[in-house]
Coordinates of C-alpha atoms in Angstrom, one line a residue:
M1 CA 0.0 0.0 0.0
V2 CA 2.8 2.4 1.0
L3 CA 4.7 1.4 -2.1
S4 CA 1.8 2.1 -4.4
R5 CA 1.2 5.6 -2.9
T6 CA 4.9 6.4 -3.3
K7 CA 4.8 5.4 -6.9
A8 CA 1.7 7.5 -7.5
R9 CA 3.3 10.5 -5.9
A10 CA 6.4 10.1 -7.9
A11 CA 4.4 9.8 -11.1
H12 CA 2.4 12.9 -10.2
R13 CA 5.6 14.9 -9.6
A14 CA 7.1 13.7 -12.9
R15 CA 4.0 14.8 -14.8
R16 CA 3.9 18.1 -13.1
T17 CA 7.6 18.7 -13.8
A18 CA 7.2 17.7 -17.4
R19 CA 4.2 20.1 -17.9
R20 CA 6.2 22.9 -16.2
N21 CA 9.2 22.3 -18.4
L22 CA 7.0 22.2 -21.6
R23 CA 5.4 25.5 -20.6
R24 CA 8.8 27.1 -20.2
L25 CA 10.0 25.7 -23.5
D26 CA 6.8 26.8 -25.3
A27 CA 7.2 30.3 -23.8
R28 CA 10.6 30.6 -25.6
L29 CA 9.9 28.4 -28.7
P30 CA 6.2 28.3 -29.8
L31 CA 6.3 24.6 -30.3
A32 CA 2.7 23.9 -29.3
E33 CA 1.3 26.3 -31.9
V34 CA 3.6 24.8 -34.6
L35 CA 2.7 21.2 -33.6
R36 CA -1.1 22.0 -33.5
S37 CA -1.1 23.5 -36.9
G38 CA 1.5 21.1 -38.4
V39 CA 0.0 17.8 -37.4
R40 CA -3.4 18.7 -38.9
K41 CA -2.0 20.1 -42.1
A42 CA -3.8 18.6 -45.1
F43 CA -1.8 16.9 -47.9
P44 CA -3.6 16.3 -51.2
D45 CA -3.8 12.6 -52.0
H46 CA -2.9 11.3 -55.5
W47 CA -0.6 8.5 -56.7
S48 CA 1.5 10.9 -58.8
F49 CA 2.4 12.9 -55.7
L50 CA 4.2 9.8 -54.3
L51 CA 7.0 10.1 -56.9
G52 CA 8.7 12.8 -54.8
E53 CA 8.4 10.7 -51.7
I54 CA 10.0 7.7 -53.5
A55 CA 13.0 10.0 -54.3
L56 CA 13.2 11.1 -50.7
Y57 CA 13.2 7.6 -49.3
S58 CA 15.6 6.3 -51.9
L59 CA 17.9 9.1 -50.8
L60 CA 17.5 7.9 -47.2
V61 CA 18.4 4.3 -48.3
L62 CA 21.4 5.7 -50.1
L63 CA 22.6 7.6 -47.0
L64 CA 22.2 4.5 -44.7
T65 CA 23.9 2.0 -47.1
G66 CA 26.6 4.5 -48.1
T67 CA 27.5 5.2 -44.5
W68 CA 27.9 1.5 -43.9
L69 CA 30.1 1.1 -47.1
T70 CA 32.5 3.9 -45.9
F71 CA 33.8 1.7 -43.1
F72 CA 35.2 -0.8 -45.6
F73 CA 36.1 1.2 -48.8
H74 CA 39.7 2.6 -49.3
P75 CA 39.7 5.5 -51.8
S76 CA 43.3 5.1 -53.0
L77 CA 44.9 4.3 -56.4
R78 CA 48.0 2.9 -54.9
H79 CA 48.6 -0.6 -56.1
T80 CA 48.5 -3.7 -53.9
V81 CA 48.4 -7.4 -54.6
Y82 CA 45.0 -8.8 -54.2
H83 CA 44.5 -11.9 -51.9
G84 CA 40.9 -12.6 -51.3
A85 CA 38.0 -14.9 -51.7
Y86 CA 37.7 -14.3 -55.5
T87 CA 40.3 -16.7 -56.7
P88 CA 40.4 -15.7 -60.4
L89 CA 42.0 -12.4 -59.4
D90 CA 44.2 -13.8 -56.6
G91 CA 47.8 -12.5 -56.9
L92 CA 46.9 -9.7 -59.4
S93 CA 48.2 -6.2 -58.8
V94 CA 45.2 -3.9 -58.4
S95 CA 44.5 -0.5 -56.8
Q96 CA 43.4 -0.4 -53.2
A97 CA 40.0 1.0 -54.3
Y98 CA 39.4 -2.0 -56.5
A99 CA 40.7 -4.4 -53.9
S100 CA 38.5 -3.0 -51.2
T101 CA 35.4 -3.2 -53.5
L102 CA 36.2 -6.9 -54.0
R103 CA 36.6 -7.3 -50.3
I104 CA 33.2 -5.7 -49.6
S105 CA 31.7 -8.0 -52.2
F106 CA 33.2 -11.4 -51.2
D107 CA 34.8 -11.1 -47.7
V108 CA 32.5 -8.8 -45.7
R109 CA 29.3 -10.5 -44.4
G110 CA 26.4 -9.0 -46.3
G111 CA 28.7 -6.7 -48.1
L112 CA 27.6 -7.6 -51.6
L113 CA 23.9 -7.1 -50.6
I114 CA 24.5 -3.7 -49.2
R115 CA 26.7 -2.6 -52.1
Q116 CA 24.1 -3.7 -54.7
M117 CA 21.4 -2.2 -52.6
H118 CA 23.3 1.1 -52.7
H119 CA 23.6 0.9 -56.5
W120 CA 20.0 0.1 -57.1
A121 CA 18.8 2.8 -54.7
A122 CA 20.9 5.3 -56.7
L123 CA 19.2 4.3 -60.0
V124 CA 15.7 4.5 -58.3
F125 CA 16.7 7.9 -56.8
V126 CA 17.6 9.5 -60.1
F127 CA 14.6 7.9 -61.9
A128 CA 12.2 9.1 -59.1
I129 CA 13.5 12.7 -59.3
G130 CA 13.2 12.7 -63.1
A131 CA 9.6 11.3 -63.0
H132 CA 8.7 13.8 -60.3
L133 CA 10.0 16.7 -62.4
L134 CA 8.0 15.4 -65.4
R135 CA 4.9 15.3 -63.2
V136 CA 5.5 18.9 -62.1
F137 CA 6.1 20.0 -65.7
F138 CA 3.1 18.4 -67.3
T139 CA 0.7 19.5 -64.6
G140 CA 2.1 23.1 -64.5
A141 CA 3.0 22.8 -60.8
F142 CA 6.1 25.0 -61.5
R143 CA 4.0 28.2 -62.0
R144 CA 3.8 31.1 -59.7
P145 CA 4.6 31.0 -56.8
R146 CA 6.7 27.8 -57.2
E147 CA 9.4 28.9 -59.6
A148 CA 12.0 28.7 -56.9
N149 CA 10.9 25.2 -55.9
W150 CA 11.2 24.2 -59.6
A151 CA 14.8 25.5 -59.7
V152 CA 15.5 23.6 -56.5
G153 CA 14.2 20.4 -58.1
V154 CA 16.2 20.8 -61.3
T155 CA 19.4 21.5 -59.1
M156 CA 18.7 18.3 -57.2
F157 CA 18.4 16.4 -60.4
L158 CA 21.7 17.8 -61.7
L159 CA 23.4 17.0 -58.4
A160 CA 22.0 13.4 -58.5
L161 CA 23.6 12.9 -61.8
V162 CA 26.9 14.2 -60.5
E163 CA 26.6 12.0 -57.3
G164 CA 25.8 8.9 -59.4
F165 CA 28.7 9.4 -61.7
A166 CA 31.1 10.1 -58.8
G167 CA 30.0 6.9 -57.0
Y168 CA 30.1 4.9 -60.2
S169 CA 33.7 5.9 -60.7
L170 CA 35.1 5.0 -57.3
P171 CA 35.6 1.2 -57.6
D172 CA 38.4 1.8 -60.3
D173 CA 37.2 -1.1 -62.4
L174 CA 37.5 -1.3 -66.2
L175 CA 33.9 0.0 -66.8
S176 CA 34.2 3.0 -64.4
G177 CA 37.7 3.8 -65.7
T178 CA 36.2 4.0 -69.3
G179 CA 33.7 6.5 -68.0
L180 CA 36.4 8.6 -66.4
R181 CA 38.3 8.6 -69.7
T182 CA 35.2 9.8 -71.5
A183 CA 34.8 12.6 -68.9
Q184 CA 38.4 13.6 -69.4
G185 CA 37.9 13.8 -73.2
I186 CA 35.0 16.1 -72.7
M187 CA 37.1 18.3 -70.4
L188 CA 39.9 18.4 -73.1
S189 CA 37.3 19.6 -75.7
L190 CA 36.8 22.9 -73.9
P191 CA 38.4 25.6 -76.0
V192 CA 41.6 27.1 -74.5
V193 CA 41.0 26.0 -70.9
G194 CA 40.5 22.2 -71.5
T195 CA 44.0 21.0 -70.6
Y196 CA 44.0 23.2 -67.5
V197 CA 40.6 21.8 -66.4
S198 CA 41.9 18.2 -66.9
F199 CA 45.0 18.9 -64.8
L200 CA 43.0 20.6 -62.1
V201 CA 40.6 17.6 -61.8
F202 CA 43.0 14.7 -62.2
G203 CA 46.0 16.4 -60.6
D204 CA 48.4 15.0 -63.2
Q205 CA 48.6 13.4 -66.6
Y206 CA 45.7 11.0 -67.0
P207 CA 44.9 8.9 -65.0
G208 CA 47.0 10.3 -62.2
H209 CA 46.7 9.1 -58.6
D210 CA 44.3 11.8 -57.2
I211 CA 41.0 11.3 -59.0
V212 CA 39.5 8.6 -56.7
P213 CA 40.7 10.3 -53.5
R214 CA 39.1 13.6 -54.8
L215 CA 35.9 12.0 -55.9
Y216 CA 35.5 10.2 -52.6
P217 CA 34.8 13.3 -50.4
V218 CA 32.6 14.8 -53.2
H219 CA 30.6 11.6 -53.2
I220 CA 30.2 11.1 -49.4
L221 CA 30.2 14.6 -48.1
L222 CA 29.9 17.5 -50.5
V223 CA 27.0 16.4 -52.8
P224 CA 25.1 14.5 -50.2
G225 CA 25.2 17.6 -47.9
L226 CA 23.9 19.7 -50.7
L227 CA 21.2 17.2 -51.5
V228 CA 20.0 17.1 -47.9
G229 CA 20.0 20.9 -47.7
L230 CA 18.0 21.2 -50.9
V231 CA 15.6 18.5 -49.9
T232 CA 15.0 20.4 -46.6
L233 CA 14.5 23.7 -48.5
H234 CA 12.1 21.9 -50.9
L235 CA 10.0 20.5 -48.1
L236 CA 9.9 23.9 -46.4
L237 CA 8.7 25.6 -49.6
V238 CA 6.1 22.9 -50.1
V239 CA 4.7 23.5 -46.5
R240 CA 5.0 27.3 -46.9
L241 CA 3.4 27.5 -50.4
K242 CA 1.1 24.5 -49.9
H243 CA 0.9 21.5 -52.1
T244 CA -0.7 21.6 -55.5
Q245 CA -3.8 19.5 -56.0
W246 CA -6.0 18.2 -58.8
G247 CA -9.3 20.0 -59.5
G248 CA -12.5 18.6 -58.1
P249 CA -15.5 19.3 -56.0
G250 CA -14.4 21.2 -52.9
R251 CA -10.9 21.9 -54.3
T252 CA -10.1 25.5 -55.2
G253 CA -7.0 27.6 -55.6
R254 CA -7.3 28.8 -52.0
N255 CA -7.4 25.5 -50.0
A256 CA -5.8 22.1 -49.8
V257 CA -8.0 19.0 -49.5
G258 CA -6.5 15.7 -48.2
P259 CA -5.8 13.6 -45.2
P260 CA -4.0 15.3 -42.3
L261 CA -0.3 14.9 -41.7
F262 CA -0.9 12.9 -38.5
P263 CA -1.8 10.1 -38.3
H264 CA -3.1 9.3 -41.8
Y265 CA -0.4 10.8 -44.0
T266 CA 2.4 9.8 -41.6
A267 CA 1.3 6.2 -41.6
K268 CA 1.0 6.0 -45.3
S269 CA 4.4 7.7 -45.8
A270 CA 6.1 5.4 -43.3
G271 CA 4.7 2.4 -45.2
L272 CA 6.0 3.8 -48.5
F273 CA 9.5 4.1 -46.9
F274 CA 9.5 0.5 -45.9
A275 CA 8.2 -0.5 -49.4
V276 CA 11.0 1.4 -51.1
A277 CA 13.6 -0.1 -48.8
G278 CA 12.1 -3.6 -49.3
V279 CA 12.0 -3.4 -53.1
T280 CA 15.5 -2.1 -53.2
A281 CA 16.7 -4.9 -50.9
A282 CA 14.8 -7.5 -53.1
L283 CA 16.5 -6.1 -56.3
A284 CA 19.9 -6.3 -54.6
A285 CA 19.3 -9.9 -53.6
L286 CA 17.9 -11.1 -56.8
A287 CA 19.3 -8.9 -59.6
Q288 CA 23.0 -8.6 -60.1
I289 CA 24.3 -5.1 -60.9
N290 CA 27.8 -3.8 -61.5
P291 CA 29.9 -7.0 -61.1
V292 CA 33.3 -5.3 -60.9
W293 CA 35.0 -8.7 -60.6
A294 CA 33.9 -9.6 -64.1
Y295 CA 35.1 -6.3 -65.6
G296 CA 38.6 -6.5 -64.0
P297 CA 40.8 -3.6 -62.7
Y298 CA 41.1 -0.5 -64.9
R299 CA 44.0 -0.2 -67.4
T300 CA 44.4 2.8 -69.6
D301 CA 45.2 0.6 -72.7
I302 CA 42.0 -1.6 -72.5
V303 CA 38.4 -0.8 -73.1
S304 CA 35.7 -3.4 -72.7
T305 CA 33.5 -4.2 -75.7
G306 CA 29.9 -3.2 -75.1
S307 CA 30.7 -0.8 -72.2
Q308 CA 27.6 1.0 -71.1
P309 CA 27.2 3.6 -68.4
D310 CA 24.3 3.8 -66.0
W311 CA 21.1 4.7 -67.7
Y312 CA 20.9 8.3 -66.4
V313 CA 24.0 9.3 -68.4
G314 CA 23.1 7.1 -71.4
F315 CA 21.8 10.1 -73.3
L316 CA 25.2 11.7 -73.0
E317 CA 26.9 8.5 -74.3
G318 CA 24.4 8.4 -77.2
A319 CA 25.1 12.0 -78.1
L320 CA 28.8 11.3 -78.2
R321 CA 28.3 8.3 -80.5
L322 CA 25.9 10.1 -82.9
M323 CA 28.0 13.3 -83.3
P324 CA 30.3 13.1 -86.3
G325 CA 34.0 13.2 -85.4
T326 CA 34.9 16.6 -86.9
E327 CA 37.4 19.3 -85.7
T328 CA 38.3 22.9 -86.6
R329 CA 41.7 24.5 -86.4
A330 CA 41.8 28.2 -85.8
F331 CA 44.2 30.7 -84.1
G332 CA 46.5 27.9 -83.0
H333 CA 43.7 25.9 -81.3
T334 CA 41.8 22.8 -82.3
L335 CA 38.0 22.6 -81.6
L336 CA 36.8 19.0 -81.3
W337 CA 33.1 19.4 -82.1
N338 CA 32.1 15.9 -81.1
P339 CA 32.9 16.0 -77.4
L340 CA 32.2 19.8 -77.2
V341 CA 28.8 19.8 -78.7
A342 CA 27.6 16.4 -77.3
G343 CA 29.2 16.6 -73.9
V344 CA 29.1 20.3 -73.1
V345 CA 26.7 22.3 -75.3
L346 CA 23.8 19.7 -75.3
P347 CA 23.6 19.2 -71.5
G348 CA 24.1 23.0 -71.0
L349 CA 21.2 23.8 -73.3
L350 CA 19.0 21.1 -71.6
F351 CA 19.5 22.3 -68.0
T352 CA 19.4 26.0 -69.0
G353 CA 16.0 25.4 -70.7
L354 CA 14.8 23.5 -67.6
Y355 CA 15.8 26.4 -65.3
L356 CA 14.3 29.1 -67.5
Y357 CA 11.1 27.4 -68.7
P358 CA 8.7 28.6 -65.9
F359 CA 9.8 32.2 -66.5
L360 CA 9.5 31.9 -70.3
E361 CA 6.0 30.4 -70.2
R362 CA 5.0 33.2 -67.8
R363 CA 6.4 35.8 -70.2
L364 CA 4.5 34.3 -73.1
G365 CA 1.1 34.2 -71.4
A366 CA -1.2 37.2 -70.6
A367 CA -2.2 35.9 -67.1
G368 CA 0.3 35.7 -64.3
G369 CA -1.5 35.1 -61.1
E370 CA -0.9 32.3 -58.6
R371 CA -2.0 28.8 -59.6
H372 CA -2.5 26.0 -57.1
L373 CA -4.6 23.6 -59.1
C374 CA -2.9 21.1 -61.4
D375 CA -3.4 21.4 -65.1
R376 CA -4.7 18.4 -67.1
P377 CA -1.9 17.8 -69.7
R378 CA -4.5 17.7 -72.5
N379 CA -5.6 21.3 -71.6
R380 CA -2.1 22.6 -72.3
P381 CA -1.4 21.1 -75.7
A382 CA 1.7 23.2 -76.5
R383 CA 3.4 22.5 -73.2
T384 CA 2.6 18.8 -73.3
A385 CA 3.8 18.5 -76.9
L386 CA 7.0 20.2 -76.0
G387 CA 7.7 17.8 -73.1
V388 CA 6.9 14.8 -75.3
S389 CA 9.2 16.0 -78.0
V390 CA 12.1 16.4 -75.6
L391 CA 11.4 13.0 -74.2
S392 CA 11.4 11.5 -77.7
G393 CA 14.8 13.1 -78.4
Y394 CA 16.1 11.8 -75.1
L395 CA 14.9 8.3 -76.0
V396 CA 16.7 8.4 -79.3
L397 CA 20.0 9.4 -77.5
L398 CA 19.4 6.7 -74.9
L399 CA 19.1 4.0 -77.6
A400 CA 22.2 5.5 -79.4
G401 CA 24.2 4.9 -76.2
A402 CA 23.7 1.2 -76.7
Q403 CA 24.0 1.2 -80.5
D404 CA 26.8 -1.4 -80.6
L405 CA 24.7 -3.9 -78.5
I406 CA 21.6 -3.2 -80.6
A407 CA 23.5 -3.8 -83.8
F408 CA 25.0 -7.0 -82.4
I409 CA 21.6 -8.3 -81.2
T410 CA 19.6 -7.3 -84.3
E411 CA 22.4 -8.0 -86.8
V412 CA 21.8 -4.6 -88.3
P413 CA 25.0 -3.0 -89.7
L414 CA 26.4 -0.4 -87.2
P415 CA 26.8 2.4 -89.8
A416 CA 23.2 2.0 -91.0
L417 CA 21.9 2.0 -87.4
T418 CA 23.9 5.1 -86.6
W419 CA 22.5 7.0 -89.6
T420 CA 19.0 5.8 -88.8
L421 CA 19.4 7.2 -85.2
R422 CA 20.8 10.4 -86.5
G423 CA 17.8 10.9 -88.7
A424 CA 15.4 10.0 -85.9
L425 CA 17.0 12.6 -83.7
F426 CA 15.9 15.3 -86.1
V427 CA 12.6 13.9 -87.3
L428 CA 11.1 12.3 -84.2
P429 CA 10.9 15.3 -81.9
P430 CA 9.0 17.6 -84.3
L431 CA 6.8 14.7 -85.4
S432 CA 6.0 13.8 -81.8
F433 CA 5.3 17.5 -81.1
W434 CA 2.7 17.7 -83.9
V435 CA 1.1 14.4 -83.0
T436 CA 0.9 15.1 -79.3
R437 CA -0.6 18.5 -79.9
R438 CA -3.3 17.1 -82.1
L439 CA -4.1 14.4 -79.6
C440 CA -4.5 16.9 -76.8
L441 CA -6.9 19.0 -79.0
A442 CA -8.8 15.8 -79.8
L443 CA -9.1 14.9 -76.1
Q444 CA -10.4 18.5 -75.4
A445 CA -13.0 18.1 -78.1
R446 CA -14.1 14.8 -76.5
D447 CA -14.5 16.6 -73.1
V448 CA -16.7 19.2 -74.7
R449 CA -18.9 16.6 -76.3
L450 CA -19.2 14.7 -73.0
V451 CA -20.3 17.7 -71.0
T452 CA -22.6 19.1 -73.7
A453 CA -24.2 16.1 -75.4
G454 CA -23.5 13.5 -72.6
A455 CA -22.0 10.0 -72.8
E456 CA -23.2 7.4 -75.3
T457 CA -25.5 4.8 -73.7
G458 CA -25.4 2.3 -76.6
V459 CA -29.1 2.7 -77.1
V460 CA -30.3 3.8 -80.6
V461 CA -33.9 5.1 -81.0
Q462 CA -35.8 5.4 -84.2
S463 CA -37.7 8.6 -84.7
V464 CA -41.2 8.9 -86.3
E465 CA -39.5 10.1 -89.5
G466 CA -37.6 6.8 -89.6
G467 CA -34.1 8.1 -88.6
Y468 CA -32.0 6.5 -86.0
H469 CA -30.5 8.6 -83.2
P470 CA -28.1 7.4 -80.4
Q471 CA -29.2 8.1 -76.9
H472 CA -26.9 10.0 -74.6
A473 CA -26.9 10.2 -70.8
P474 CA -25.5 13.1 -68.7
V475 CA -22.0 12.4 -67.4
P476 CA -21.7 12.3 -63.5
L477 CA -21.5 15.7 -61.9
E478 CA -17.9 15.2 -60.5
E479 CA -16.7 14.1 -64.0
A480 CA -18.3 17.1 -65.6
Y481 CA -16.8 19.3 -62.9
V482 CA -13.3 18.1 -63.6
R483 CA -13.6 18.3 -67.4
Q484 CA -14.8 21.9 -67.3
L485 CA -12.6 23.3 -64.5
D486 CA -10.0 24.9 -66.7
L487 CA -9.2 28.3 -68.3
A488 CA -6.4 28.3 -70.7
P489 CA -3.9 31.2 -70.6
R490 CA -4.6 33.8 -73.2
P491 CA -2.0 34.8 -75.9
L492 CA -0.6 38.3 -75.5
P493 CA -3.1 40.9 -76.7
A494 CA -2.3 43.1 -79.7
P495 CA -1.3 46.7 -79.0
P496 CA -3.9 49.4 -79.5
A497 CA -4.3 50.6 -83.1
D498 CA -3.3 54.2 -82.2
R499 CA 0.1 53.2 -80.9
E500 CA 3.2 53.1 -83.0
G501 CA 4.4 49.7 -84.2
P502 CA 6.1 47.6 -81.5
P503 CA 9.8 46.8 -81.7
P504 CA 10.9 43.6 -83.3
A505 CA 11.4 41.8 -80.0
G506 CA 7.8 42.6 -79.0
R507 CA 6.4 41.4 -82.3
L508 CA 8.4 38.2 -81.9
R509 CA 7.1 37.6 -78.4
R510 CA 3.5 38.1 -79.4
A511 CA 4.0 35.8 -82.4
V512 CA 5.5 33.0 -80.2
S513 CA 2.7 33.6 -77.7
R514 CA 0.0 33.2 -80.3
W515 CA 1.7 30.0 -81.5
Y516 CA 2.0 28.6 -78.0
F517 CA -1.3 29.6 -76.5
G518 CA -3.4 30.3 -79.5
D519 CA -5.1 26.9 -80.0
P520 CA -7.4 26.4 -77.0
L521 CA -10.6 24.6 -77.9
P522 CA -13.7 26.9 -77.4
R523 CA -15.6 25.9 -74.3
P524 CA -19.4 26.5 -74.3
M525 CA -19.8 28.5 -71.2
T526 CA -21.7 31.5 -70.1
R527 CA -20.0 34.6 -68.7
E528 CA -21.2 33.7 -65.1
R529 CA -19.8 30.1 -65.5
R530 CA -16.5 31.4 -66.7
R531 CA -16.3 33.9 -63.8
R532 CA -17.0 31.2 -61.3
I533 CA -14.3 29.0 -62.8
A534 CA -11.8 31.8 -62.6
L535 CA -12.7 32.3 -58.9
L536 CA -12.2 28.6 -58.2
M537 CA -8.9 28.4 -59.9
A538 CA -7.4 31.7 -58.6
G539 CA -5.0 31.7 -55.7
P540 CA -5.0 34.0 -52.7
D541 CA -4.3 37.0 -54.9
G542 CA -7.6 36.5 -56.7
P543 CA -8.4 36.2 -60.5
D544 CA -5.7 37.5 -62.7
G545 CA -7.5 38.8 -65.7
Y546 CA -9.1 35.9 -67.6
D547 CA -12.3 38.1 -68.0
G548 CA -12.4 41.4 -69.6
P549 CA -11.2 43.0 -72.8
G550 CA -9.2 40.7 -74.9
G551 CA -10.1 37.7 -72.8
Y552 CA -12.5 34.9 -73.4
D553 CA -15.4 37.2 -72.5
G554 CA -14.5 39.8 -75.0
P555 CA -15.4 40.0 -78.7
G556 CA -15.2 36.6 -80.3
G557 CA -15.9 34.8 -77.1
H558 CA -17.4 31.4 -76.9
E559 CA -20.7 32.1 -75.2
G560 CA -23.7 30.8 -76.9
P561 CA -27.0 28.9 -76.6
G562 CA -27.0 25.2 -76.0
G563 CA -23.9 25.4 -73.8
Y564 CA -23.3 23.9 -70.5
D565 CA -25.7 26.2 -68.8
G566 CA -28.6 25.1 -70.9
Q567 CA -31.4 22.7 -69.9
D568 CA -29.2 19.7 -69.6
G569 CA -29.6 18.8 -66.0
H570 CA -26.0 19.5 -64.9
D571 CA -26.4 22.8 -63.1
G572 CA -26.4 23.0 -59.4
S573 CA -28.8 24.9 -57.2
D574 CA -26.5 27.9 -56.7
G575 CA -27.2 29.3 -60.2
G576 CA -23.6 29.3 -61.3
G577 CA -23.4 25.8 -62.6
Y578 CA -21.0 24.4 -60.0
P579 CA -22.6 23.3 -56.7
D580 CA -20.7 24.1 -53.5
H581 CA -19.5 20.8 -52.2
S582 CA -18.0 20.7 -48.8
P583 CA -14.5 19.1 -48.8
P584 CA -14.7 15.4 -48.1
R585 CA -11.5 15.5 -45.9
N586 CA -9.3 17.8 -44.0
T587 CA -8.9 21.2 -45.7
N588 CA -6.3 23.9 -45.1
P589 CA -6.8 27.4 -46.4

């Protein structure tokens, strides 16, 4: 009895002390307020939003497995005689980096599993970042106010490529050495400064003895630290600017609808982490990757037949193979166009375009307000077609990176395959642009038919005149809502007639704007319906000028009888055509 009362008094004192300390801490750091608002924050729920989380959890797997590998890897190019479990290489003089990689693979318990898990996680990480960027691009989630977050994502993708190449080069095997030799050739192609850059990176004549010791801190400290910092900044911006969401009943540009952070989203996110880790471990256990013992140690006078880099730099390898080997001599210098154009100019243009695209699209459109609802790719035909055309060019370069293996498997002569891929690189992107744009317009036309005429029921009725007419049924309200919740950006308006002619740059900008935004399909809406859609899509700063002179409500607008506001049974009771649905789940303004 006495013991129980003593325990009760001790527990009471502990609770009182804890509450007092928490109050003191909260007086200095407003943790309670942050926690109350943070744990109930709504996160929109859609499968495409999980791509960013897969990248995050792949990075976490990389950090955990990479930390374990650092205890056994020796980043040195000094030669040693290998004596280990892999008898085919026993007694061979190899670098300490290569010998430690073999030791991890064959002598350390679980070493091969962790090393392959690390490599698979790197491939998944780069793929998830790329897929996440594509989702952001095609849905327009890079628009104001998220331009900075888009730049952060592109920088993370670039750093992921650098991190992957640095880790891929550390084992000093024949395959990674071939990749380093290719990188050195790209450095030497730089006009005037190429030799200086090569000496600065390698520390001596190629291959030197410093490249692996220099890549090692870059791989385990510099780039991972930058990636962790950028991931933190990215998540803070997502919380501050709120997550984009797909349009639907109850979802507007001024709220976020979805499960709360705790416990629903936290439990789902934790499950996704374990799924990513489990799939990566299963791949490491069942699918062999980067068998360095089969390649052998690197020698500068040997290149393996069929050498292929990891997939994320395959486009660079393909560009090097497709570019003709031409050079120009001028002013005592030699310009090697193959490595320079394929290895420097092409990646530079790609990433410069990625960084600048949000600002270029904003400059070409007449509306510049905040946007928090995702675009349906079909409703932005020019942007979708541009993305598909770039992807088609990337696919051609990726295939060109394995042209020797493709020629060997298909028994197609290598020169014929090379010229075919060169032609496809110039023909396929514009062709895919045209086809994708036409498909997007066709899908828009289908949406208009569904919301105006309804969906086909499969029933055909004969009229009294003897004609046959298919029966249509109104589409569900939520489906009609999603198909109509869009207002395409307007092209830049023409200047007033009384003004002098614009400068050539202004005329060019308006011409590009008309080409890029000038093909939206007319939507049968009344002025009131269009005004309500603008209010639903607008961010906290309100509508940004879709209505008014030069807009869709000006002369030549699309309003007319028989539209969505006619007697078709789709209108809600509020008179505006879109009923006010309360959010089905947690909503944050």
